[in-house]
Amino acid sequence: MAGGWSRDGAVQDQIDDSIKDELARIQATRPAGESLTHCAECGEPIPEKRRELVPGVRHCIECQRELDAERSARGGINRRGSKDSQLK
């Protein structure tokens, strides 16, 4: 490792691992099983078409949007650390 650089491909390996972790997280939180007829959050009916298109759906569209927005606001955590955090 001349000049303090990491081995070739190390950054790509880290990116690939981050993507695999995120895909696994998404698959683990994906609905499964029978769809609910009423939203688990607000109790409003879930339209039949939505239940057909999203197997295992648990929330109406509005509540799902709110849940997705909350998850996005929290953002992801790079457990492997960024280059900048390793330099500190």
Short mmCIF file of C-alpha atoms in Angstrom, two decimals:
data_model
loop_
_atom_site.label_atom_id
_atom_site.label_comp_id
_atom_site.label_asym_id
_atom_site.label_seq_id
_atom_site.Cartn_x
_atom_site.Cartn_y
_atom_site.Cartn_z
CA MET A 1 0.00 0.00 0.00
CA ALA A 2 2.16 2.79 -1.28
CA GLY A 3 1.36 6.32 -0.16
CA GLY A 4 -1.18 5.19 2.43
CA TRP A 5 -3.79 4.20 -0.15
CA SER A 6 -5.99 1.19 0.48
CA ARG A 7 -5.93 -1.82 -1.80
CA ASP A 8 -7.62 -1.57 -5.20
CA GLY A 9 -11.35 -2.17 -5.02
CA ALA A 10 -11.69 -1.61 -1.26
CA VAL A 11 -14.00 1.37 -1.77
CA GLN A 12 -16.14 -0.59 -4.24
CA ASP A 13 -16.30 -3.51 -1.78
CA GLN A 14 -17.56 -1.11 0.89
CA ILE A 15 -20.18 0.30 -1.48
CA ASP A 16 -21.30 -3.21 -2.47
CA ASP A 17 -21.58 -4.25 1.19
CA SER A 18 -23.62 -1.14 2.01
CA ILE A 19 -26.00 -1.89 -0.85
CA LYS A 20 -26.38 -5.53 0.23
CA ASP A 21 -27.10 -4.42 3.81
CA GLU A 22 -29.73 -1.92 2.65
CA LEU A 23 -31.43 -4.48 0.40
CA ALA A 24 -31.55 -6.97 3.27
CA ARG A 25 -33.05 -4.29 5.55
CA ILE A 26 -35.71 -3.43 2.97
CA GLN A 27 -36.62 -7.07 2.41
CA ALA A 28 -36.90 -7.64 6.16
CA THR A 29 -39.35 -4.73 6.55
CA ARG A 30 -41.44 -5.61 3.49
CA PRO A 31 -44.99 -6.71 4.26
CA ALA A 32 -45.68 -10.42 4.11
CA GLY A 33 -48.71 -12.62 4.60
CA GLU A 34 -52.33 -11.65 4.21
CA SER A 35 -53.20 -8.00 3.65
CA LEU A 36 -55.25 -6.16 6.25
CA THR A 37 -58.65 -4.80 5.22
CA HIS A 38 -58.19 -1.72 7.45
CA CYS A 39 -55.09 0.37 8.13
CA ALA A 40 -53.14 -0.71 11.23
CA GLU A 41 -52.36 2.95 11.96
CA CYS A 42 -55.59 4.91 11.40
CA GLY A 43 -58.25 2.22 10.92
CA GLU A 44 -59.40 3.50 7.52
CA PRO A 45 -60.33 0.84 4.93
CA ILE A 46 -57.52 -0.21 2.59
CA PRO A 47 -58.81 -0.26 -1.01
CA GLU A 48 -59.14 -3.73 -2.54
CA LYS A 49 -56.91 -2.78 -5.48
CA ARG A 50 -54.09 -1.79 -3.07
CA ARG A 51 -54.48 -5.09 -1.20
CA GLU A 52 -54.20 -6.95 -4.52
CA LEU A 53 -51.15 -5.01 -5.72
CA VAL A 54 -49.24 -4.96 -2.40
CA PRO A 55 -49.39 -8.41 -0.80
CA GLY A 56 -49.27 -8.18 2.99
CA VAL A 57 -50.12 -4.47 3.03
CA ARG A 58 -50.75 -3.11 6.53
CA HIS A 59 -51.30 0.63 5.97
CA CYS A 60 -53.39 2.94 3.83
CA ILE A 61 -51.51 5.07 1.31
CA GLU A 62 -51.46 8.19 3.50
CA CYS A 63 -50.15 6.40 6.60
CA GLN A 64 -47.58 4.53 4.49
CA ARG A 65 -46.35 7.86 3.08
CA GLU A 66 -45.93 9.20 6.61
CA LEU A 67 -44.05 6.08 7.73
CA ASP A 68 -41.78 6.24 4.67
CA ALA A 69 -41.10 9.94 5.30
CA GLU A 70 -40.13 9.19 8.92
CA ARG A 71 -37.74 6.46 7.80
CA SER A 72 -36.20 8.76 5.17
CA ALA A 73 -35.78 11.57 7.68
CA ARG A 74 -33.80 9.30 9.98
CA GLY A 75 -31.53 8.34 7.11
CA GLY A 76 -29.20 5.40 6.91
CA ILE A 77 -26.27 4.69 9.11
CA ASN A 78 -22.96 3.79 7.53
CA ARG A 79 -21.75 1.31 10.13
CA ARG A 80 -18.48 0.89 8.31
CA GLY A 81 -17.69 4.58 8.79
CA SER A 82 -16.81 7.12 6.18
CA LYS A 83 -13.29 7.99 5.17
CA ASP A 84 -13.64 11.33 6.95
CA SER A 85 -14.71 9.73 10.23
CA GLN A 86 -11.73 7.39 10.10
CA LEU A 87 -9.33 10.31 9.74
CA LYS A 88 -10.43 11.99 12.97
#
